[in-house]
Amino acid sequence: MHPAPSVILFSSLSGLGFGLLFWLGLGFPNVEGLVAFVFFAIAYALAVGGLIASTFHLGHPERALGAFTQWKTSWLSREAWMSVGALVFMGLYAAALVFLNNHIPVLGFIGAAFSLATVYTTSMIYGQLKTVPRWNMSLTSPMFLTISVAGGALIAGQITAALILLVIAGLVQVAYWVSGDKAFANSGTDMASATGLGNIGSVTAFEPPHTGTNYLLKEMVHVIGRKHALKLRVIALILMVVLPVVLLLLSQNHFVALVAAVSHLIGVMASRWLFFAEAEHVVGLYYGKR
Amino acid sequence: MTQLPTSTDKKLGLVIDLDTCVGCHACVISCKGWNTENYGAPLADVDAYGANPVGSFLNRVHSYEVQPESGPSQLVHFPKSCLHCEDAPCVPVCPTGASYKRSEDGIVLVNEDACIGCGLCAWACPYGAREMDPTAGVMKKCTLCVDRIYNENLPEEDRIPSCVRTCPSGARHFGDFADPNSNVSKLVAERGGMDLMPEMGTKPVNKYLPPRIKDTLNTAGTCGELETVSEDATGFLGWLDKALEKL
């Protein structure tokens, strides 16, 4: 699948932002006044920044309000509702904390639930697609959720929780890669089932239907960069998990925490780039490609 | 609404005969022509006369080589357009309700005024039947020529999809699969019409007729691998062979 920068930015930034909102909603750290303002400003910048980035890949962003209508069937529509729910409830919770120094736990809990639900609905946009076997796995949602909650804990300064969750997120990430490598073969879809010609003999693409490229090939038959996939996986894992964990164990001052957070975010972006670049859509089979 | 209808009164669709298709791409061109001039946003081309032309099409013809265990390989031309699936995965993913399946005849359509161009429906389709228009920024797909098949301004013989009307070899057939006595239902029953990627669970309405079993002609020497070059030449060629060997 084409690793569009807008979608990588969206899922990395907003995943981290909603992860931070989750912790703030639960009251970790228990802050109020100006400190609370700074924490919520960071969380909103990440979450809303990500959401805005995601509109850049739309053909008609001016019609985006229509995306709230089909929550009964569409995970993308559900994501729109969950994100607005999270931003509204956490906004009320934050306003009470910042301006009134008034902690209203129930608002925070509802906001935290909406924040997690937002990340879950994002993951299901990909996880629901049978056409991309590497995404259509039960590990896709745990991968998004653990990375989001671990990153949130890291920025929220919840050191113990961050250490444990980062390690768990790393393990889930590795498990996702390992089982993902077998997903296409296990899906049972190949050129024989795509063309229905398998019972005659072995099928190869003889002549493509067009001499140039097209939307399908550009969007869904991305073949660049897989050569370095293993190296990128190692880099992603080091930046996302290993380096932040080592830094947190060595020192816990603010500057080190900032370096750990930046390293984590870059690692998540590398992981998300691979999430798209390595994902193969079954339509590639019609072109003799994967 | 993006909820799929539980059943449709008719199941309009196509039968595509892989035995008959000659791979001329006339259906591709007639489809592009009709659907550029009629329903919805025109099918745009970008850099049409330049070095990297790209454009949206609703119908494409692939060609595959199939190599049986023995005997010569076969060339199969393979037209592919929207299969108007009964359980169309492109419909429920749409966040705006722009993508829908009609309960009266089963045609899957896009309401272009509501499409935000997110591309999720194209991701959900295993067949590559949907293409984002490079100029209009909305999703384009086969309409089964909904503006022809019910169009009483056209002569009756033209009230079929443009690709079917155009096909010079009669490889495309249009009809109602819900009617067991329709032309398409009979063809599917007679020729073993098949689904593409049945494991995807999309229940395509369009069916493909597999190539008929080939005659077993004596093909030795004309097809397949060539015989090894003769080792026992005589006369002038034999002398030349020996002379060259000695060099």
XYZ file of C-alpha atoms in Angstrom, chain A:
290
model
C 0.000 0.000 0.000
C 1.183 3.516 -0.780
C 2.695 5.022 2.388
C 1.075 8.463 2.092
C 2.847 10.950 4.421
C -0.500 12.454 5.474
C -1.798 9.124 6.751
C 1.494 8.181 8.450
C 1.603 11.574 10.190
C -2.046 11.248 11.179
C -1.835 7.819 12.746
C 1.501 8.503 14.498
C 0.659 11.952 15.880
C -2.961 11.371 16.786
C -2.145 7.939 18.236
C 0.322 9.620 20.572
C -2.047 12.532 21.287
C -5.007 10.312 22.181
C -2.664 8.100 24.228
C -1.666 11.192 26.249
C -5.314 12.247 26.583
C -6.095 8.764 27.911
C -3.593 9.209 30.780
C -4.624 12.795 31.473
C -8.263 11.681 31.646
C -7.404 9.066 34.241
C -5.687 11.755 36.312
C -2.065 10.764 35.647
C -0.365 13.156 36.193
C -2.791 14.845 38.553
C -2.256 18.412 37.386
C -4.223 21.647 37.378
C -3.809 25.289 36.360
C -0.935 26.225 34.045
C 0.768 22.810 34.170
C -2.502 21.155 33.133
C -2.814 23.726 30.336
C 0.609 22.773 28.945
C -0.138 19.038 29.083
C -3.513 19.419 27.376
C -2.068 21.817 24.799
C 0.521 19.184 23.812
C -2.121 16.437 23.665
C -4.514 18.542 21.580
C -1.725 19.700 19.249
C -0.800 16.063 18.558
C -4.356 14.712 18.276
C -5.853 17.588 16.276
C -2.692 18.038 14.208
C -2.957 14.390 13.219
C -6.637 14.712 12.364
C -5.940 17.761 10.177
C -3.097 15.913 8.419
C -5.505 13.073 7.622
C -7.770 15.410 5.644
C -4.929 16.150 3.199
C -5.385 12.826 1.452
C -9.075 13.454 0.788
C -10.234 14.381 -2.696
C -12.951 16.618 -1.217
C -12.110 17.629 2.378
C -14.861 20.282 2.286
C -17.444 17.473 2.411
C -15.835 15.809 5.441
C -18.864 16.473 7.667
C -20.688 13.788 5.704
C -18.326 11.282 7.289
C -20.374 11.463 10.512
C -23.426 9.860 8.909
C -22.525 6.174 8.402
C -21.459 5.082 11.896
C -23.671 1.975 11.636
C -21.353 0.316 9.117
C -18.204 2.378 8.566
C -15.176 2.301 10.875
C -14.019 5.581 9.348
C -17.307 7.208 10.346
C -17.058 5.680 13.837
C -13.547 7.093 14.123
C -14.926 10.551 13.332
C -17.483 10.224 16.160
C -15.041 8.784 18.686
C -12.447 11.488 18.032
C -15.009 14.272 18.407
C -16.316 12.603 21.590
C -12.795 12.409 22.987
C -11.969 16.014 22.108
C -15.261 17.356 23.529
C -15.209 15.459 26.840
C -11.479 15.988 27.386
C -11.968 19.664 26.461
C -14.614 20.100 29.184
C -12.469 18.145 31.659
C -9.403 20.235 30.770
C -11.302 23.545 30.968
C -12.480 22.714 34.491
C -8.933 21.757 35.533
C -7.164 24.694 33.905
C -9.538 27.556 34.582
C -11.477 26.445 37.676
C -8.870 24.139 39.278
C -11.819 21.791 39.523
C -11.150 18.075 38.975
C -14.255 16.286 37.632
C -13.140 12.623 37.400
C -16.202 11.346 35.539
C -15.553 13.684 32.594
C -11.944 12.485 32.487
C -12.941 8.821 32.529
C -15.431 9.298 29.700
C -12.823 11.268 27.724
C -10.206 8.552 28.343
C -12.612 5.871 27.090
C -13.358 7.907 23.949
C -9.592 8.422 23.407
C -8.909 4.682 23.485
C -11.966 4.069 21.301
C -10.594 6.545 18.754
C -7.341 4.611 18.452
C -9.281 1.346 18.231
C -11.521 2.642 15.435
C -8.431 3.889 13.562
C -6.902 0.427 13.801
C -10.128 -1.201 12.578
C -10.162 0.925 9.413
C -7.150 -1.166 8.426
C -7.934 -4.328 10.379
C -11.307 -4.813 8.651
C -9.806 -5.024 5.150
C -9.731 -8.632 3.946
C -8.057 -7.334 0.799
C -4.840 -6.557 2.706
C -3.967 -9.761 4.572
C -1.158 -8.135 6.567
C -3.677 -5.679 8.047
C -6.543 -8.154 8.403
C -5.028 -9.693 11.541
C -6.179 -9.814 15.162
C -2.838 -8.224 16.157
C -3.465 -4.981 14.249
C -5.631 -3.379 16.940
C -3.416 -4.455 19.892
C -0.434 -3.010 18.006
C -2.089 0.408 17.570
C -3.470 0.442 21.128
C -0.280 -0.608 22.956
C 1.865 1.868 21.021
C -0.619 4.666 21.711
C -0.943 3.968 25.445
C 2.817 3.441 25.870
C 3.646 6.682 24.053
C 0.989 8.503 26.077
C 2.511 7.244 29.339
C 5.947 8.369 28.157
C 4.803 11.949 27.538
C 2.590 11.993 30.631
C 5.704 11.277 32.706
C 4.349 7.977 34.045
C 7.799 6.391 34.149
C 6.974 2.954 35.567
C 3.918 2.522 33.372
C 5.852 3.786 30.340
C 8.697 1.301 30.897
C 6.323 -1.662 31.161
C 4.041 -0.562 28.317
C 6.915 0.267 25.945
C 8.273 -3.258 26.362
C 4.807 -4.744 25.800
C 4.290 -2.532 22.724
C 7.659 -3.678 21.385
C 6.734 -7.335 21.840
C 3.344 -6.837 20.155
C 5.090 -5.004 17.292
C 7.519 -7.878 16.745
C 4.684 -10.426 16.906
C 2.774 -8.319 14.345
C 5.730 -8.358 11.963
C 6.355 -12.079 12.351
C 2.753 -13.161 11.783
C 2.315 -10.468 9.128
C 5.055 -12.056 7.030
C 2.908 -15.188 6.685
C -0.448 -13.426 6.294
C -0.594 -13.186 2.492
C 0.306 -16.832 1.929
C -2.186 -17.897 4.626
C -5.002 -15.853 3.078
C -5.441 -18.435 0.329
C -5.680 -15.755 -2.348
C -3.315 -16.151 -5.263
C -3.296 -15.692 -9.030
C -5.232 -18.948 -9.439
C -8.173 -17.764 -7.314
C -7.939 -14.201 -8.676
C -8.315 -15.323 -12.287
C -10.173 -18.618 -11.754
C -7.766 -20.132 -14.295
C -5.764 -22.207 -11.806
C -7.337 -25.512 -12.764
C -5.929 -25.190 -16.298
C -2.355 -24.623 -15.204
C 0.002 -22.088 -13.677
C -1.055 -18.486 -14.350
C 1.339 -15.649 -15.148
C 0.569 -12.089 -16.201
C 1.314 -11.878 -19.922
C 0.397 -8.343 -20.830
C -0.786 -5.576 -18.509
C -4.054 -3.812 -19.393
C -2.345 -0.451 -19.813
C 1.116 0.728 -20.761
C 1.407 3.433 -18.122
C 0.560 3.339 -14.457
C -2.847 3.910 -12.873
C -4.535 4.717 -9.557
C -4.598 1.076 -8.490
C -0.891 0.555 -9.005
C 0.085 3.835 -7.361
C -2.234 3.413 -4.398
C -2.193 -0.319 -3.748
C 0.793 -1.940 -5.428
C 3.615 -0.104 -3.675
C 6.889 -1.947 -4.212
C 9.531 0.601 -3.204
C 11.548 0.272 -0.029
C 10.753 -3.284 0.948
C 14.391 -4.102 0.218
C 15.398 -2.404 3.470
C 12.408 -3.626 5.447
C 14.445 -5.634 7.944
C 16.865 -2.761 8.625
C 13.949 -0.371 9.031
C 12.256 -2.737 11.457
C 15.368 -2.772 13.617
C 15.649 1.030 13.441
C 11.954 1.441 14.271
C 12.194 -0.897 17.247
C 15.335 0.771 18.624
C 13.922 4.310 18.317
C 10.409 3.411 19.421
C 11.179 1.113 22.380
C 14.820 0.354 23.168
C 16.274 3.874 23.281
C 13.395 5.414 25.302
C 13.533 2.531 27.811
C 17.323 2.855 28.237
C 17.098 6.643 28.586
C 14.313 6.406 31.193
C 16.317 3.865 33.184
C 19.450 6.042 33.098
C 17.971 9.379 34.001
C 14.600 10.963 34.522
C 15.184 14.667 34.025
C 13.021 16.636 31.627
C 15.547 16.902 28.820
C 16.192 13.150 28.727
C 12.450 12.551 28.765
C 12.085 14.897 25.794
C 14.780 13.018 23.859
C 13.052 9.738 24.733
C 9.691 11.087 23.507
C 11.116 12.411 20.227
C 12.954 9.138 19.641
C 9.732 7.235 20.327
C 7.729 9.377 17.881
C 10.299 8.934 15.079
C 10.320 5.194 15.778
C 6.519 5.056 15.563
C 6.645 6.907 12.230
C 9.164 4.390 10.878
C 6.916 1.563 12.079
C 3.879 3.165 10.422
C 5.803 3.661 7.175
C 6.492 -0.076 7.189
C 2.852 -0.753 8.131
C 1.872 0.698 4.749
C 4.891 -0.090 2.585
C 4.952 -3.766 3.541
C 1.194 -4.263 3.249
C 0.258 -6.000 0.011
C -3.195 -5.642 -1.545
C -4.632 -8.666 -3.353
C -5.411 -6.530 -6.433
C -1.666 -6.660 -7.197
C -2.203 -10.295 -8.201
C -4.150 -9.182 -11.289
C -0.977 -7.397 -12.377
C 1.238 -10.347 -11.481
C 2.643 -8.262 -8.639
C 2.247 -8.183 -4.907
